[in-house]
Coordinates of C-alpha atoms in Angstrom, one line a residue:
X28 CA 96.7 115.4 116.3
X29 CA 96.5 119.1 115.3
X30 CA 99.2 120.0 117.8
X31 CA 101.7 117.4 116.5
X32 CA 101.0 118.7 113.0
X33 CA 101.9 122.2 114.1
X34 CA 105.2 121.0 115.6
X35 CA 106.1 119.1 112.4
X36 CA 105.4 122.3 110.3
X37 CA 107.7 124.4 112.5
X38 CA 110.4 121.8 112.4
X39 CA 110.0 120.8 108.8
X40 CA 111.4 122.3 105.6
X41 CA 108.0 123.4 104.1
X42 CA 106.7 126.9 104.3
X43 CA 103.0 125.8 103.9
X44 CA 101.4 122.5 104.8
X45 CA 98.0 121.1 104.2
X46 CA 96.5 119.6 107.4
X47 CA 93.6 117.2 106.9
X48 CA 91.7 115.0 109.4
X49 CA 91.3 111.4 108.5
X50 CA 87.6 111.7 107.7
X51 CA 87.8 114.6 105.3
X52 CA 86.3 114.4 101.7
X53 CA 86.4 116.8 98.8
X54 CA 83.2 118.4 97.7
X55 CA 82.2 118.9 94.0
X56 CA 84.1 121.9 92.6
X57 CA 86.7 121.8 95.4
X58 CA 89.6 122.1 93.0
X59 CA 88.4 125.5 91.6
X60 CA 87.3 126.8 95.0
X61 CA 90.6 126.0 96.6
X62 CA 92.6 127.5 93.6
X63 CA 90.6 130.8 93.6
X64 CA 90.7 131.0 97.4
X65 CA 94.5 130.4 97.6
X66 CA 95.1 133.1 94.9
X67 CA 92.9 135.6 96.8
X68 CA 94.7 134.7 100.1
X69 CA 98.1 135.4 98.4
X70 CA 96.9 138.8 97.2
X71 CA 95.6 139.7 100.7
X72 CA 98.9 138.8 102.3
X73 CA 101.2 140.3 99.7
X74 CA 104.4 141.4 101.5
X75 CA 103.8 139.2 104.5
X76 CA 105.1 136.0 103.0
X77 CA 101.7 134.5 102.3
X78 CA 98.6 133.6 104.5
X79 CA 99.3 132.2 108.0
X80 CA 96.1 130.1 108.1
X81 CA 93.5 129.4 105.4
X82 CA 90.5 127.2 106.2
X83 CA 89.3 125.0 103.5
X84 CA 86.9 123.0 105.7
X85 CA 84.7 124.1 108.5
X86 CA 81.2 124.2 109.8
X87 CA 79.3 127.5 110.5
X88 CA 77.8 127.1 114.0
X89 CA 74.2 127.4 113.1
X90 CA 74.8 130.2 110.6
X91 CA 75.9 132.5 113.4
X92 CA 79.6 132.8 112.5
X93 CA 80.9 136.3 112.6
X94 CA 82.6 137.3 109.3
X95 CA 84.5 140.4 108.2
X96 CA 86.4 141.5 105.2
X97 CA 84.3 139.4 102.9
X98 CA 84.9 139.0 99.2
X99 CA 83.8 136.5 96.5
X100 CA 86.2 133.8 97.5
X101 CA 87.3 134.6 101.1
X102 CA 86.3 136.1 104.4
X103 CA 88.1 136.7 107.7
X104 CA 86.4 134.7 110.5
X105 CA 86.0 136.2 114.0
X106 CA 84.1 133.5 115.9
X107 CA 81.7 130.6 115.3
X108 CA 83.6 128.0 113.1
X109 CA 84.0 124.4 114.2
X110 CA 84.7 121.0 112.6
X111 CA 88.0 122.6 111.4
X112 CA 89.1 119.4 109.6
X113 CA 91.1 120.9 106.7
X114 CA 93.3 124.0 106.4
X115 CA 96.6 125.3 105.0
X116 CA 99.0 126.5 107.7
X117 CA 102.2 128.4 107.3
X118 CA 105.4 128.0 109.4
X119 CA 104.6 131.4 111.0
X120 CA 101.0 130.4 111.8
X121 CA 102.1 127.1 113.4
X122 CA 104.7 128.9 115.5
X123 CA 102.0 131.4 116.6
X124 CA 99.6 128.6 117.6
X125 CA 102.3 126.8 119.6
X126 CA 103.2 130.0 121.5
X127 CA 99.5 130.2 122.5
X128 CA 99.5 126.8 124.2
X129 CA 98.1 125.1 126.2
X130 CA 95.0 124.1 124.4
X131 CA 92.0 124.5 126.7
X132 CA 88.9 122.5 125.6
X133 CA 88.4 121.0 122.1
X134 CA 91.0 122.2 119.6
X135 CA 88.6 123.7 117.1
X136 CA 86.8 125.8 119.8
X137 CA 90.2 126.9 121.2
X138 CA 91.3 127.9 117.8
X139 CA 88.3 130.3 117.5
X140 CA 90.1 132.5 120.0
X141 CA 93.3 132.4 118.0
X142 CA 91.8 133.7 114.7
X143 CA 93.0 137.2 115.3
X144 CA 96.5 136.2 116.3
X145 CA 97.1 134.1 113.2
X146 CA 95.2 136.4 110.8
X147 CA 93.0 133.5 109.8
X148 CA 91.1 133.4 106.5
X149 CA 88.5 131.0 105.2
X150 CA 86.9 130.1 101.9
X151 CA 83.5 131.7 101.4
X152 CA 82.1 128.2 101.2
X153 CA 83.9 125.1 102.6
X154 CA 85.4 123.0 99.8
X155 CA 86.1 120.0 102.1
X156 CA 83.6 118.2 104.2
X157 CA 83.8 116.0 107.2
X158 CA 82.1 112.6 107.5
X159 CA 79.0 112.6 109.6
X160 CA 77.9 109.0 109.3
X161 CA 80.5 107.6 111.8
X162 CA 82.7 108.7 114.6
X163 CA 86.3 109.5 113.6
X164 CA 88.4 106.6 114.7
X165 CA 91.3 106.6 112.2
X166 CA 89.8 103.5 110.5
X167 CA 89.6 105.4 107.2
X168 CA 91.7 108.1 105.7
X169 CA 91.9 110.4 102.7
X170 CA 95.7 110.5 103.0
X171 CA 96.5 107.3 100.9
X172 CA 94.5 108.8 98.0
X173 CA 96.3 112.1 98.3
X174 CA 99.6 110.1 98.3
X175 CA 98.6 108.2 95.1
X176 CA 97.7 111.5 93.4
X177 CA 101.1 112.9 94.4
X178 CA 99.7 115.7 96.5
X179 CA 101.3 114.4 99.7
X180 CA 104.1 111.9 100.3
X181 CA 104.3 109.4 103.1
X182 CA 108.0 108.9 104.0
X183 CA 107.4 106.9 107.2
X184 CA 104.9 104.1 107.5
X185 CA 102.5 103.9 110.5
X186 CA 103.6 101.7 113.3
X187 CA 102.2 98.2 113.5
X188 CA 99.9 97.2 116.4
X189 CA 101.6 96.4 119.6
X190 CA 101.9 92.6 120.0
X191 CA 100.9 91.0 123.3
X192 CA 103.6 91.0 125.9
X193 CA 102.0 87.9 127.5
X194 CA 101.7 84.5 126.1
X195 CA 102.1 82.0 124.5
X196 CA 98.5 81.7 123.4
X197 CA 96.8 78.4 122.7
X198 CA 93.4 78.5 121.1
X199 CA 90.8 76.0 120.0
X200 CA 87.9 76.8 117.6
X201 CA 84.6 75.2 116.6
X202 CA 85.9 74.5 113.1
X203 CA 83.7 76.9 111.3
X204 CA 83.9 77.4 107.5
X205 CA 85.8 80.7 108.0
X206 CA 88.8 81.0 110.3
X207 CA 87.9 84.2 112.0
X208 CA 89.8 83.7 115.2
X209 CA 93.2 83.1 113.5
X210 CA 92.7 86.2 111.3
X211 CA 91.6 88.3 114.3
X212 CA 94.7 87.3 116.3
X213 CA 96.9 88.2 113.3
X214 CA 95.2 91.6 113.1
X215 CA 96.4 92.2 116.7
X216 CA 100.0 91.7 115.6
X217 CA 100.5 88.1 116.6
X218 CA 102.3 85.6 114.5
X219 CA 99.7 82.8 114.2
X220 CA 100.1 79.2 113.1
X221 CA 96.9 77.3 112.5
X222 CA 96.4 73.6 112.3
X223 CA 93.8 71.4 110.6
X224 CA 93.6 69.0 113.5
X225 CA 94.6 65.9 111.7
X226 CA 98.3 66.4 112.1
X227 CA 100.4 64.2 114.4
X228 CA 100.2 65.6 118.0
X229 CA 103.0 67.8 119.1
X230 CA 105.2 66.6 121.9
X231 CA 106.8 69.0 124.4
X232 CA 109.9 69.7 122.3
X233 CA 107.9 70.3 119.1
X234 CA 105.5 72.6 121.0
X235 CA 108.4 74.6 122.4
X236 CA 109.9 74.9 118.9
X237 CA 106.6 76.1 117.5
X238 CA 106.2 78.7 120.2
X239 CA 109.7 79.9 119.6
X240 CA 108.5 81.1 116.2
X241 CA 104.8 81.8 116.7
X242 CA 102.9 83.9 119.3
X243 CA 99.7 81.9 119.0
X244 CA 98.7 78.4 117.9
X245 CA 95.2 77.8 116.8
X246 CA 93.7 74.2 117.0
X247 CA 97.1 72.6 117.8
X248 CA 97.0 68.8 118.4
X249 CA 99.0 68.1 121.6
X250 CA 100.0 65.0 123.5
X251 CA 98.6 65.2 127.0
X252 CA 102.0 65.8 128.6
X253 CA 102.7 68.8 126.3
X254 CA 99.4 70.3 127.1
X255 CA 99.9 69.8 130.8
X256 CA 103.3 71.5 130.6
X257 CA 101.9 74.4 128.6
X258 CA 99.0 75.2 131.0
X259 CA 101.3 74.9 134.0
X260 CA 103.3 77.9 132.7
X261 CA 102.6 81.1 134.5
X262 CA 102.5 83.0 131.1
X263 CA 100.3 80.6 129.0
X264 CA 96.9 81.9 127.9
X265 CA 94.0 79.7 126.7
X266 CA 91.2 80.8 124.3
X267 CA 88.2 78.7 123.5
X268 CA 85.2 79.1 121.3
X269 CA 82.1 77.7 123.1
X270 CA 81.5 74.9 120.6
X271 CA 85.2 73.9 120.4
X272 CA 86.2 70.4 121.2
X273 CA 88.2 70.8 124.5
X274 CA 91.5 69.0 124.3
X275 CA 91.9 66.1 126.7
X276 CA 93.5 67.2 130.0
X277 CA 92.4 70.9 129.7
X278 CA 90.5 71.9 132.8
X279 CA 89.6 75.6 132.9
X280 CA 88.6 75.5 136.5
X281 CA 92.2 74.9 137.4
X282 CA 93.4 78.0 135.7
X283 CA 93.3 81.6 137.0
X284 CA 90.4 83.5 135.4
X285 CA 92.9 86.0 133.9
X286 CA 94.6 83.2 132.0
X287 CA 91.6 82.1 129.7
X288 CA 88.6 83.4 127.9
X289 CA 85.6 81.8 126.3
X290 CA 84.1 83.3 123.1
X291 CA 80.4 82.7 123.0
X292 CA 78.7 81.6 119.8
X293 CA 76.0 84.1 120.3
X294 CA 78.2 87.0 121.1
X295 CA 78.6 89.9 118.6
X296 CA 81.9 90.6 117.0
X297 CA 82.7 93.5 119.4
X298 CA 82.3 91.1 122.3
X299 CA 84.9 88.8 120.8
X300 CA 87.4 91.7 120.4
X301 CA 86.7 92.8 124.0
X302 CA 87.3 89.3 125.4
X303 CA 90.5 88.6 123.4
X304 CA 92.0 92.1 124.0
X305 CA 91.3 91.8 127.7
X306 CA 93.0 88.4 127.8
X307 CA 96.0 89.8 126.0
X308 CA 96.0 93.2 127.8
X309 CA 96.1 95.2 124.6
X310 CA 93.9 97.8 123.1
X311 CA 90.9 96.9 120.9
X312 CA 91.5 97.7 117.2
X313 CA 89.2 100.0 115.2
X314 CA 88.5 97.3 112.6
X315 CA 85.5 95.1 113.1
X316 CA 86.2 91.5 114.1
X317 CA 87.0 89.6 110.8
X318 CA 85.0 87.0 109.1
X319 CA 88.3 85.4 108.2
X320 CA 89.6 83.4 105.3
X321 CA 87.8 80.3 104.1
X322 CA 89.1 77.2 105.9
X323 CA 89.9 75.5 102.5
X324 CA 92.5 78.2 101.8
X325 CA 94.4 77.0 104.9
X326 CA 95.7 80.4 105.9
X327 CA 98.5 80.6 108.5
X328 CA 99.6 77.0 108.0
X329 CA 103.3 76.4 108.2
X330 CA 104.0 75.3 104.6
X331 CA 107.8 75.2 104.9
X332 CA 109.6 71.9 104.5
X333 CA 109.9 70.1 107.8
X334 CA 113.7 70.2 107.7
X335 CA 113.6 74.0 107.4
X336 CA 111.0 74.8 110.0
X337 CA 113.1 75.1 113.1
X338 CA 116.6 75.2 111.7
X339 CA 118.7 77.9 113.2
X340 CA 122.3 79.2 112.9
X341 CA 122.2 79.7 109.1
X342 CA 123.8 82.8 107.7
X343 CA 121.5 85.6 106.8
X344 CA 122.3 87.1 103.4
X345 CA 123.8 90.6 103.7
X346 CA 122.3 91.8 100.4
X347 CA 119.1 93.1 102.0
X348 CA 118.0 94.1 105.5
X349 CA 115.5 91.8 107.2
X350 CA 112.1 93.0 108.2
X351 CA 111.3 92.7 111.9
X352 CA 107.6 93.1 111.8
X353 CA 104.8 91.1 113.4
X354 CA 103.9 88.9 110.4
X355 CA 107.5 88.0 109.6
X356 CA 109.6 85.4 111.3
X357 CA 111.7 87.1 113.9
X358 CA 115.4 87.7 113.2
X359 CA 116.3 85.0 115.8
X360 CA 115.0 82.4 113.3
X361 CA 117.6 83.6 110.8
X362 CA 115.5 83.0 107.8
X363 CA 117.1 83.0 104.4
X364 CA 115.8 82.3 100.9
X365 CA 115.7 78.6 100.1
X366 CA 115.6 77.0 96.6
X367 CA 113.1 74.2 96.5
X368 CA 114.7 71.5 94.5
X369 CA 111.5 69.6 93.5
X370 CA 109.8 72.6 91.9
X371 CA 108.5 72.7 88.3
X372 CA 107.4 75.5 86.1
X373 CA 103.7 75.3 86.6
X374 CA 101.5 76.2 83.7
X375 CA 98.1 77.8 83.9
X376 CA 95.2 75.8 82.6
X377 CA 93.1 78.6 81.1
X378 CA 93.9 82.0 79.8
X379 CA 91.6 84.6 81.5
X380 CA 93.2 87.8 80.2
X381 CA 95.9 88.7 77.8
X382 CA 97.3 91.7 75.9
X383 CA 100.0 91.9 73.3
X384 CA 100.8 95.5 74.5
X385 CA 101.4 96.5 70.9
X386 CA 98.2 98.7 71.2
X387 CA 96.1 100.1 74.1
X388 CA 93.9 97.6 75.9
X389 CA 90.8 98.2 78.0
X390 CA 91.9 95.3 80.2
X391 CA 95.2 97.0 81.1
X392 CA 94.7 100.7 80.9
X393 CA 97.3 103.4 81.8
X394 CA 97.0 105.0 85.2
X395 CA 97.6 108.6 86.4
X396 CA 98.8 108.5 90.0
X397 CA 101.9 107.9 92.0
X398 CA 102.8 106.5 95.5
X399 CA 104.9 107.5 98.5
X400 CA 108.5 106.9 97.9
X401 CA 108.3 107.5 94.2
X402 CA 109.8 110.7 92.8
X403 CA 107.9 110.3 89.5
X404 CA 104.3 110.9 88.8
X405 CA 102.7 108.6 86.2
X406 CA 101.2 110.2 83.1
X407 CA 99.5 108.7 80.0
X408 CA 101.8 110.5 77.6
X409 CA 104.8 108.5 79.1
X410 CA 103.5 105.2 77.7
X411 CA 103.7 104.3 74.0
X412 CA 102.5 101.2 72.2
X413 CA 104.3 99.8 69.1
X414 CA 105.4 96.7 67.3
X415 CA 107.9 95.8 70.2
X416 CA 105.2 96.2 72.8
X417 CA 104.7 98.8 75.5
X418 CA 107.4 101.4 76.0
X419 CA 107.3 103.2 79.4
X420 CA 109.6 106.3 79.5
X421 CA 110.8 108.3 82.5
X422 CA 112.0 111.9 82.0
X423 CA 112.4 115.1 84.0
X424 CA 109.2 116.9 84.7
X425 CA 108.8 120.5 83.7
X426 CA 106.2 121.2 86.4
X427 CA 104.3 119.3 89.1
X428 CA 104.9 118.0 92.6
X429 CA 107.4 115.3 91.6
X430 CA 110.7 116.0 89.8
X431 CA 110.1 113.2 87.3
X432 CA 107.4 111.8 85.1
X433 CA 106.9 108.2 84.0
X434 CA 104.2 105.7 83.1
X435 CA 102.3 102.7 84.5
X436 CA 99.6 100.2 83.6
X437 CA 97.2 98.4 85.9
X438 CA 94.7 95.7 85.2
X439 CA 91.1 96.8 85.1
X440 CA 90.1 93.7 87.0
X441 CA 91.5 92.1 90.2
X442 CA 92.7 88.5 90.3
X443 CA 92.8 85.9 93.1
X444 CA 95.5 83.4 92.4
X445 CA 96.8 82.5 89.0
X446 CA 99.8 82.7 86.7
X447 CA 100.9 86.1 85.6
X448 CA 103.3 86.2 82.7
X449 CA 105.0 88.9 80.7
X450 CA 108.1 89.6 78.6
X451 CA 110.2 92.5 80.0
X452 CA 113.2 94.5 78.9
X453 CA 113.9 96.7 82.0
X454 CA 115.3 100.2 81.9
X455 CA 119.0 100.6 82.4
X456 CA 120.6 103.2 84.7
X457 CA 120.9 104.0 88.4
X458 CA 117.9 105.4 90.2
X459 CA 115.4 103.5 88.1
X460 CA 113.1 100.6 89.0
X461 CA 111.1 98.5 86.5
X462 CA 108.3 96.8 88.2
X463 CA 105.8 93.9 87.5
X464 CA 103.7 93.1 90.5
X465 CA 100.3 92.4 92.1
X466 CA 99.0 94.9 94.6
X467 CA 96.0 95.8 96.7
X468 CA 95.2 98.1 99.6
X469 CA 92.9 97.7 102.6
X470 CA 94.6 95.4 103.7
X471 CA 97.8 95.9 101.8
X472 CA 99.1 92.8 100.1
X473 CA 101.6 92.6 97.3
X474 CA 103.8 90.2 95.2
X475 CA 106.7 91.8 93.4
X476 CA 109.2 91.4 90.6
X477 CA 111.4 94.5 90.3
X478 CA 114.6 95.3 88.4
X479 CA 117.1 97.9 89.6
X480 CA 118.7 99.7 86.7
X481 CA 121.9 100.0 88.7
X482 CA 122.4 96.2 88.7
X483 CA 120.4 94.6 85.9
X484 CA 121.9 91.1 86.4
X485 CA 119.6 90.4 89.3
X486 CA 115.9 90.5 90.1
X487 CA 114.3 91.7 93.4
X488 CA 111.4 89.6 94.7
X489 CA 109.2 90.2 97.7
X490 CA 105.8 89.6 99.3
X491 CA 103.9 92.1 101.4
X492 CA 101.2 90.7 103.7
X493 CA 98.8 92.4 106.1
X494 CA 95.9 90.5 107.6
X495 CA 92.2 91.2 107.6
X496 CA 89.0 91.0 105.5
X497 CA 88.4 92.9 102.3
X498 CA 88.3 96.6 103.3
X499 CA 90.3 96.3 106.5
X500 CA 92.7 99.3 106.8
X501 CA 95.8 97.1 107.6
X502 CA 98.8 98.7 105.9
X503 CA 101.4 99.3 108.6
X504 CA 104.5 99.0 106.5
X505 CA 106.6 96.8 104.4
X506 CA 105.8 93.2 105.3
X507 CA 108.1 90.6 103.9
X508 CA 111.7 89.8 103.4
X509 CA 112.9 91.0 100.0
X510 CA 115.8 89.2 98.4
X511 CA 117.8 89.4 95.2
X512 CA 117.8 86.6 92.7
X513 CA 120.9 86.3 90.4
X514 CA 119.7 86.0 86.8
X515 CA 123.0 85.1 85.1
X516 CA 122.4 87.6 82.3
X517 CA 121.9 91.4 81.9
X518 CA 118.1 91.8 81.8
X519 CA 118.3 95.2 80.1
X520 CA 120.0 93.7 76.9
X521 CA 116.9 91.9 75.7
X522 CA 113.4 90.5 76.4
X523 CA 113.0 87.6 78.8
X524 CA 109.9 85.9 80.1
X525 CA 109.0 86.5 83.8
X526 CA 106.2 84.8 85.7
X527 CA 104.6 85.1 89.1
X528 CA 102.8 81.8 89.9
X529 CA 100.5 82.5 92.8
X530 CA 98.6 79.6 94.5
X531 CA 96.8 79.5 97.8
X532 CA 99.6 77.6 99.4
X533 CA 102.7 78.6 97.4
X534 CA 104.4 81.3 95.4
X535 CA 106.9 80.7 92.6
X536 CA 108.9 83.2 90.5
X537 CA 109.8 81.8 87.1
X538 CA 112.3 83.2 84.5
X539 CA 112.4 81.8 81.0
X540 CA 110.5 78.7 82.2
X541 CA 112.8 77.9 85.2
X542 CA 111.7 78.4 88.8
X543 CA 114.3 80.7 90.4
X544 CA 112.6 81.2 93.8
X545 CA 109.7 79.7 95.7
X546 CA 108.0 80.4 99.0
X547 CA 105.3 78.5 101.0
X548 CA 103.1 79.9 103.7
X549 CA 105.2 81.3 106.6
X550 CA 108.3 81.2 104.5
X551 CA 108.6 83.8 105.9
X552 CA 105.1 85.4 105.5
X553 CA 101.6 84.0 104.9
X554 CA 100.6 83.8 101.3
X555 CA 98.4 86.8 100.2
X556 CA 94.8 85.6 100.0
X557 CA 92.8 88.6 98.7
X558 CA 92.2 89.7 95.1
X559 CA 94.9 92.1 93.6
X560 CA 95.3 94.2 90.4
X561 CA 98.3 93.5 88.2
X562 CA 100.7 96.4 87.6
X563 CA 103.6 97.2 85.3
X564 CA 105.6 100.5 85.7
X565 CA 108.9 102.3 85.7
X566 CA 109.5 104.5 88.8
X567 CA 112.2 106.5 90.6
X568 CA 112.7 105.5 94.2
X569 CA 113.7 108.0 96.9
X570 CA 115.9 105.3 98.4
X571 CA 119.4 105.5 96.9
X572 CA 120.2 102.2 98.7
X573 CA 117.6 100.4 96.5
X574 CA 118.7 101.5 93.0
X575 CA 121.3 104.2 93.3
X576 CA 121.1 107.9 92.6
X577 CA 119.5 108.9 89.3
X578 CA 121.6 110.7 86.8
X579 CA 119.3 113.2 84.9
X580 CA 121.7 113.4 82.0
X581 CA 120.9 109.8 81.1
X582 CA 117.2 110.6 80.7
X583 CA 114.9 109.8 79.0
X584 CA 115.2 106.1 79.8
X585 CA 112.7 103.4 78.9
X586 CA 111.4 100.0 79.9
X587 CA 109.5 97.7 77.6
X588 CA 106.7 95.1 78.2
X589 CA 105.0 92.7 75.8
X590 CA 103.0 89.5 75.6
X591 CA 101.1 89.8 78.9
X592 CA 99.1 86.7 79.8
X593 CA 97.0 85.9 82.9
X594 CA 96.0 82.3 83.4
X595 CA 94.2 80.5 86.2

C-alpha cells in the first residue's frame, strides 16, 4: 500500500524512493522524460534538499487538472490528478503525508488535497502508464524487472500463501491427462503427494506416516479400515471430482457438509477455486486455476527410496540452515542429503546445443542485468573469450547502482530436462560466487551449482521449486534445502567437468564423471517441471554467511568456463 511505502521511506536510509504500483509500465521515451524532469525538479528545489514529491505517472481527470508554474518538463499540480501509480518521494514528503493522516477515501483523491503541503511536482506528460486491461490484483508486477535491471533491490522475499489449518485432505480425481487438482492444491501452499492408483493400498499406519509428511494425498489407494479411520476424524476433509471413482466405503452423506466438496466437470476454473478454498477456509489466490502438469511426468510422486521415506531421528547437517517453506519437508522430518549408491553417470543421447566458449555464441549470449541479493551488475565488457574459454571478471564499479561489475551468460533458448555439462575453473577469494545453473521465473524454479570463493574445496547444490502453470507468478522465496558437497580438491586450481542431469523423476549432480549428489521427487522438493534457461555467471552476494566478505584489494578476480554441452 502507499501508506506502508511512506512508513518505510521515513524509517529507511534512503533520502528519495521510487514508489510504483504493481501494474505500472514504462512509456516510450520514459528514460529521457524522467531524466529531464528530475533535473528540472532539482533546480526548482535548490536549497531545499530536493523535491518532496515528483509524479512520474498520473491521469489528468478529463483534461481538467489545474496546473501552475508550468515549464517544458514540469508543472505544479493543484487538483485533478488520479491513477497516481508512480512517483518519487523524499523522506520529508513521506513524513508530511503521514502527519496528514488519516486517509479519507481513495488514496489518490486524498493526495490531491495534499499537493500544496508536499510541494508536489509532476512531469509535463506522464512517463509511466497504468494497465487498463485488468483490475490490479498483484498477479503481475514491474518490480522483478526493475530488480533484474539493478534499479531496485529486493532484500526480503514475499511471504508464501498461508497453508490450510484444517486437514488432512484426501482427494480423488477423474484421472485426466493433466493433474490440475494436485497442482492447484500445491499453489495453495499444501505439500501434496499424488498416487497413480496402482500402488499397494495404504494401511492405517502407512496412511498416518504419509499424512505426517504431506498435507494432502491425491488418489491414494487405501484399505477400507484406513479410509474408515480417516473419515471418522473430526479434522479430515474430502475432495472429489464428479467423475472420480469413489473409494469403497466412502459415503459422503455420512459426512458433515463442511467436510467435503465436489468439483463439477462442467464448472469453470473459478468455481473450483471457490469450492476448494471454502473447504480449506483460506483465501482464493489471484492466479487462475491451473491446467496442471501432464500425468506422464508424475509430478508430486514420492520418489524417495522406501527405506528413507519415513525415517526420523537422523542428524541434520549444520552446514546450512533448513528451509521451512510449504513445498519442503518440514523440519520434523529431519531431512538430510542422501548418497544414492546405485547411481551411474548418465549420458545424454543427443547433443542439442554446444559452445566451446572460445568465441561469442548466439546460443549463449552475454546478458546485462542483475538480481536482488547481488552487489554486482552484469555488463558485456566483463566477459572475454579466448583460447582457454570464457573469462568472467568482477571488479569495482566506477559508477552505477551496484558497487561491483561482473559478467554473465544465459542461453537464448529454454530447455525442459536434459544433461547440462561444462568445464569450470571458479573464481578464488571471499565474497565471490561462481554459478552454473538453470533458472526460470513465473513460477520460479531453479537447479544450482555454485562455488564460494571462500571455500573452493566444496560445491553448493540446490533446487528451487514453486508450483503453477507457465506464467503463474509463484515466487515466494527460496524453495529447497541447499547443501554442500565436498569435492576433495580445490576447484579454483584447474578446470573440472560439472554436470546437472535433469530428468522428470530425478536430479543428479556429476563431477568428473562421478555422481556426487542425487535427488528424487520430494527429496525434499518436487522436481522442477517447466522449461528453464541455462546460466553461467560470477556474482557478489550480499550475504556474508554464504561466501564471506569481499576484499576489494583482491580485485579484479575471474572465473572461467569452457566446453559447454547440452544433451537430451
